[in-house]
C-alpha cells in the first residue's frame, strides 16, 4: 500500500474566485493563489485543495464544467497552472484538484452532441427518458427545489439533472463514459497533481432507482425514490481505484452527502481502499429542523454534536479515516453558526478549532476560517449570487408566498455565499482582494477582520491556528490514538481524551456563552497536567475544579 502521507497533512481549501485577484477584473485567479502560497505555508498547511478551475459558464461557479482538461480563462492559463504546481513544490506544498464527475455543464461538447443527435455515443453518456402522462419521468426533486428532469424539445425527451438545470448528470452505468472520466482524471495526476476531491459521489449510483432506458420504455420496471450512496457506487470506486488512483501516490477524498458512519467505513475502510476519506454532513445538519431543508434553522444541541462527532471517531477508529471540517464553500461561517460572531468572536472561533482538530482525521481549513471570518450581513437578495440561494428565494417568496423577511432570515443564516465573500487580506479597499469591483461584495467587517491585522496580533485567531497546527504535528502519535468522550450529557462542555503509547491528551471546550464548571475525572491528577493550549490568558493552574469562561477551551497533556 502507498504511504499514508495524507494522514499527517493539514489541508487548506481555496475557493479561487474569492481568494486573490491580480488583474483587477474582480475575480480571483491562479496568479493570486501563487501570490499567497507563503501565507498558506506559514499557517502550517501541507496541502491545498482548489475548487474547480476548469472552463465553465459559472451557473454554479465552476461546478458546471465544459472542459475537464483546461483552465478557465478568468483564472489564467495552463502555464499559470504549471507555475502554481512548481511554486507549491518549491514550498513543500501539495496540490489537490476538485473533480466534478456526477454531471457536466449542458454547454459541454458531450452534452451538446447528445442533445442534437440521438444516435451519438454521447447520448448514452447522460440520462434521457420520455415523460409520462403526468410530466417528468420520475417525481424526484433536487436540492434546488425543482424536478430533476428537464424537457428538451429537439428530441422530445427529458434529461436528468440532480442539481441545477444546466448541470446534466452523467450515466455511470456506461463503461465507455467511465473510461472517459478516468482518462480526464489521469490527465491531471500525470501532471503531478497530488490528489482529487470528488464532487457528489453520493449521487453516482442510480441504477437501483432508475430502470435502464429499454426497461423504462417498455414499462418492465418502475422508477423508485432516489437514495444517495446506492450500492453501485462501490463497484465504480473499485474500478476507479484500479484505473486511476492505484497508479499514483495521491490522496482521494469524496463528498458523500447523507452518509452514515457505517457507510463511511465501507467507503474508506475496506481492503480495496475505495477512497482515503470522505466528507460526511451529519454535523452540518444539526441546526436544521428534522425532515426539512437546510434553510429551516433550529438551534444546535450540544449533545447531538457530541454524538455525531464521537460516532465517526469510534466507527473509523481502527479502519478508515476521517475528515475534520467545519467550513467549506457550501457552508455558512462556523463562528456565526456554532460560535458567537459578536463579543466572543475570537474566543469562539479558537474554541471551535481546538474542539475539532485534536480529533483523529485530516483537518480541512477553509479560506478565512483561520481569521475567524463571519457570515455577511447582506439583507437584500440582490447582494447574493449563489444559484441555490436565489432559486430558493424565488420558490419560497414567489411560488409559495412565504414571508419575505422570514426567507431572508434563512438566507442570512445559511446561504453558501457567506463562505464566498472575498478573502479579507488587509484593511485597504475591498480587503486587498481586488483593485476592481469584486464579483461578490466584501464583508464590511474587513477593516477589523483581516490577515494583515491578524498576523500582527499575538492573540489573533490566525496565531491560534498556527499554534494548534504545530501541536497537532508534535503530538501526531497520540492524535492517531484512541478517543474517549467524557461527560456525554453535560449541556455546555465538550470533553474528550486521546491516548496512545502511555500519553494522554484531554481537550475541554465550553461551547456556550455562560461559565461552566469542569471537575477532573476520577483518577486523573490535575496537578501534573500540562496546559498545551488555551484561548484565554491566565489559564491558571489545574485545580480539581476549573471554571470555564464563555467559549473557553483548554488542551492538557496528562502524565
Ligand atoms: C458539491 C459542491 C457544490 C456544488 C455541487 C454541485 O456539493 O461542493 O458547490 O454546487 O456539488 O456540483
Ligand atoms: Ca482576476
CSV table of C-alpha atoms in Angstrom, one decimal, residues 324-517:
chain,number,residue,atom,x,y,z
A,324,UNK,CA,-12.3,17.1,10.1
A,325,UNK,CA,-14.1,20.2,8.9
A,326,UNK,CA,-16.4,22.9,9.9
A,327,UNK,CA,-16.4,25.1,6.8
A,328,UNK,CA,-16.2,24.9,3.1
A,329,UNK,CA,-17.6,26.8,0.1
A,330,UNK,CA,-21.1,25.4,0.7
A,331,UNK,CA,-21.4,26.1,4.4
A,332,UNK,CA,-22.0,29.4,6.3
A,333,UNK,CA,-19.2,30.5,8.5
A,334,UNK,CA,-18.8,28.4,11.6
A,335,UNK,CA,-18.2,31.2,14.0
A,336,UNK,CA,-21.5,32.8,13.1
A,337,UNK,CA,-23.2,29.4,13.3
A,338,UNK,CA,-21.9,27.4,16.3
A,339,UNK,CA,-19.9,30.2,17.9
A,340,UNK,CA,-20.6,33.9,18.6
A,341,UNK,CA,-19.8,36.4,15.9
A,342,UNK,CA,-20.1,39.3,18.3
A,343,UNK,CA,-18.4,39.8,21.6
A,344,UNK,CA,-16.8,36.3,21.7
A,345,UNK,CA,-15.8,36.0,18.1
A,346,UNK,CA,-12.2,35.3,18.7
A,347,UNK,CA,-12.7,33.1,21.7
A,348,UNK,CA,-15.4,31.0,20.0
A,349,UNK,CA,-13.5,30.7,16.7
A,350,UNK,CA,-10.5,29.4,18.6
A,351,UNK,CA,-12.6,27.1,20.7
A,352,UNK,CA,-14.2,25.5,17.7
A,353,UNK,CA,-10.8,24.9,16.1
A,354,UNK,CA,-9.4,23.2,19.2
A,355,UNK,CA,-12.6,21.2,19.7
A,356,UNK,CA,-12.3,19.6,16.3
A,357,UNK,CA,-8.6,19.4,15.5
A,358,UNK,CA,-7.5,17.2,18.4
A,359,UNK,CA,-9.7,14.5,17.0
A,360,UNK,CA,-8.3,11.8,14.6
A,361,UNK,CA,-8.5,12.6,10.9
A,362,UNK,CA,-7.3,15.1,8.4
A,363,UNK,CA,-8.2,18.7,9.1
A,364,UNK,CA,-9.6,20.9,6.3
A,365,UNK,CA,-9.4,24.6,6.8
A,366,UNK,CA,-11.4,26.8,4.5
A,367,UNK,CA,-10.0,30.1,3.4
A,368,UNK,CA,-10.7,32.8,6.0
A,369,UNK,CA,-11.8,30.3,8.7
A,370,UNK,CA,-8.3,30.8,10.2
A,371,UNK,CA,-9.2,34.5,10.6
A,372,UNK,CA,-12.5,33.9,12.2
A,373,UNK,CA,-14.3,35.4,9.2
A,374,UNK,CA,-18.0,35.7,9.7
A,375,UNK,CA,-21.2,35.5,7.7
A,376,UNK,CA,-22.0,38.5,5.6
A,377,UNK,CA,-24.7,40.9,6.9
A,378,UNK,CA,-26.3,41.2,3.5
A,379,UNK,CA,-30.1,41.6,3.9
A,380,UNK,CA,-31.1,42.2,0.3
A,381,UNK,CA,-31.5,39.3,-2.1
A,382,UNK,CA,-29.7,41.4,-4.8
A,383,UNK,CA,-26.4,41.0,-2.8
A,384,UNK,CA,-26.5,37.2,-3.2
A,385,UNK,CA,-25.3,35.4,-6.3
A,386,UNK,CA,-25.4,31.7,-5.3
A,387,UNK,CA,-27.9,29.9,-7.6
A,388,UNK,CA,-29.1,27.7,-4.7
A,389,UNK,CA,-29.9,30.8,-2.7
A,390,UNK,CA,-31.5,32.7,-5.5
A,391,UNK,CA,-33.7,29.8,-6.6
A,392,UNK,CA,-34.8,29.1,-3.1
A,393,UNK,CA,-35.8,32.8,-2.6
A,394,UNK,CA,-37.9,32.7,-5.8
A,395,UNK,CA,-39.5,29.5,-4.9
A,396,UNK,CA,-40.4,30.4,-1.3
A,397,UNK,CA,-41.3,34.0,-1.9
A,398,UNK,CA,-43.0,34.0,-5.3
A,399,UNK,CA,-44.3,30.4,-5.7
A,400,UNK,CA,-45.1,29.6,-2.1
A,401,UNK,CA,-46.0,33.1,-1.0
A,402,UNK,CA,-43.9,32.9,2.2
A,403,UNK,CA,-42.9,35.8,4.2
A,404,UNK,CA,-40.0,37.7,2.6
A,405,UNK,CA,-38.4,38.6,6.0
A,406,UNK,CA,-38.5,35.0,7.2
A,407,UNK,CA,-37.0,33.8,3.9
A,408,UNK,CA,-34.2,36.5,4.2
A,409,UNK,CA,-33.5,35.3,7.7
A,410,UNK,CA,-32.8,31.8,6.4
A,411,UNK,CA,-30.6,33.2,3.8
A,412,UNK,CA,-28.7,35.3,6.3
A,413,UNK,CA,-28.1,32.2,8.3
A,414,UNK,CA,-27.4,29.6,5.7
A,415,UNK,CA,-26.6,30.9,2.3
A,416,UNK,CA,-23.5,29.5,0.6
A,417,UNK,CA,-22.4,33.0,-0.2
A,418,UNK,CA,-21.3,33.6,3.4
A,419,UNK,CA,-18.3,31.4,2.6
A,420,UNK,CA,-17.8,33.0,-0.7
A,421,UNK,CA,-17.3,36.7,0.1
A,422,UNK,CA,-13.8,37.7,-0.8
A,423,UNK,CA,-10.9,36.7,1.4
A,424,UNK,CA,-10.0,39.5,3.8
A,425,UNK,CA,-6.3,40.2,3.3
A,426,UNK,CA,-6.0,43.7,4.8
A,427,UNK,CA,-7.8,46.9,5.7
A,428,UNK,CA,-7.4,48.5,2.3
A,429,UNK,CA,-10.2,49.0,-0.3
A,430,UNK,CA,-12.0,45.6,-1.0
A,431,UNK,CA,-9.9,44.0,1.7
A,432,UNK,CA,-6.9,43.7,-0.6
A,433,UNK,CA,-8.8,41.1,-2.7
A,434,UNK,CA,-9.1,43.2,-5.9
A,435,UNK,CA,-8.4,46.6,-7.3
A,436,UNK,CA,-11.5,46.4,-9.4
A,437,UNK,CA,-15.1,45.6,-8.4
A,438,UNK,CA,-15.4,42.3,-6.6
A,439,UNK,CA,-17.8,39.7,-8.2
A,440,UNK,CA,-19.4,39.4,-4.7
A,441,UNK,CA,-19.4,42.1,-2.1
A,442,UNK,CA,-16.7,42.1,0.5
A,443,UNK,CA,-17.9,41.6,4.1
A,444,UNK,CA,-17.9,45.1,5.6
A,445,UNK,CA,-16.1,43.9,8.7
A,446,UNK,CA,-12.8,43.5,6.7
A,447,UNK,CA,-11.4,46.6,8.4
A,448,UNK,CA,-11.1,44.7,11.7
A,449,UNK,CA,-11.1,41.1,10.5
A,450,UNK,CA,-8.2,40.6,8.0
A,451,UNK,CA,-5.0,38.7,7.6
A,452,UNK,CA,-2.6,41.6,8.0
A,453,UNK,CA,-4.1,42.6,11.3
A,454,UNK,CA,-4.2,39.0,12.5
A,455,UNK,CA,-0.5,38.5,11.7
A,456,UNK,CA,0.4,41.4,14.0
A,457,UNK,CA,-1.9,40.4,16.8
A,458,UNK,CA,-0.4,37.7,19.1
A,459,UNK,CA,-3.9,37.0,20.3
A,460,UNK,CA,-5.4,36.5,16.9
A,461,UNK,CA,-7.4,33.5,15.6
A,462,UNK,CA,-4.7,33.1,13.0
A,463,UNK,CA,-1.9,32.8,15.5
A,464,UNK,CA,-4.0,30.3,17.5
A,465,UNK,CA,-4.5,28.2,14.4
A,466,UNK,CA,-0.7,28.2,13.8
A,467,UNK,CA,0.0,27.1,17.3
A,468,UNK,CA,-2.7,24.4,17.1
A,469,UNK,CA,-1.3,23.0,13.8
A,470,UNK,CA,2.2,22.9,15.4
A,471,UNK,CA,0.8,21.0,18.4
A,472,UNK,CA,-1.0,18.5,16.1
A,473,UNK,CA,2.2,17.7,14.4
A,474,UNK,CA,4.1,17.5,17.7
A,475,UNK,CA,1.5,15.1,19.2
A,476,UNK,CA,0.8,13.2,15.9
A,477,UNK,CA,1.0,9.8,17.6
A,478,UNK,CA,-1.5,10.5,20.3
A,479,UNK,CA,-3.7,12.2,17.8
A,480,UNK,CA,-3.8,8.9,15.9
A,481,UNK,CA,-4.6,7.0,19.2
A,482,UNK,CA,-7.8,6.1,20.8
A,483,UNK,CA,-10.7,8.5,21.5
A,484,UNK,CA,-13.0,8.6,24.6
A,485,UNK,CA,-15.8,11.1,25.0
A,486,UNK,CA,-16.3,12.3,28.7
A,487,UNK,CA,-19.3,14.0,30.2
A,488,UNK,CA,-21.7,13.0,27.3
A,489,UNK,CA,-24.6,14.7,29.0
A,490,UNK,CA,-23.0,18.0,30.0
A,491,UNK,CA,-25.0,20.7,28.2
A,492,UNK,CA,-22.1,23.1,27.9
A,493,UNK,CA,-18.8,21.2,27.9
A,494,UNK,CA,-17.4,19.1,25.1
A,495,UNK,CA,-14.7,17.0,26.7
A,496,UNK,CA,-12.7,14.1,25.2
A,497,UNK,CA,-9.5,12.2,25.8
A,498,UNK,CA,-6.9,11.0,23.3
A,499,UNK,CA,-4.5,8.3,24.2
A,500,UNK,CA,-1.6,6.3,22.7
A,501,UNK,CA,1.7,4.8,24.0
A,502,UNK,CA,1.2,5.9,27.6
A,503,UNK,CA,0.5,9.5,26.5
A,504,UNK,CA,-2.9,11.2,27.2
A,505,UNK,CA,-4.4,14.4,26.0
A,506,UNK,CA,-7.6,15.9,27.2
A,507,UNK,CA,-9.5,18.6,25.2
A,508,UNK,CA,-12.1,20.6,27.2
A,509,UNK,CA,-14.3,23.2,25.5
A,510,UNK,CA,-17.1,25.3,26.8
A,511,UNK,CA,-19.5,25.6,23.8
A,512,UNK,CA,-21.6,28.3,25.5
A,513,UNK,CA,-21.8,31.9,26.4
A,514,UNK,CA,-22.1,31.0,30.1
A,515,UNK,CA,-19.5,29.9,32.6
A,516,UNK,CA,-19.2,26.2,33.1
A,517,UNK,CA,-17.7,24.2,35.9
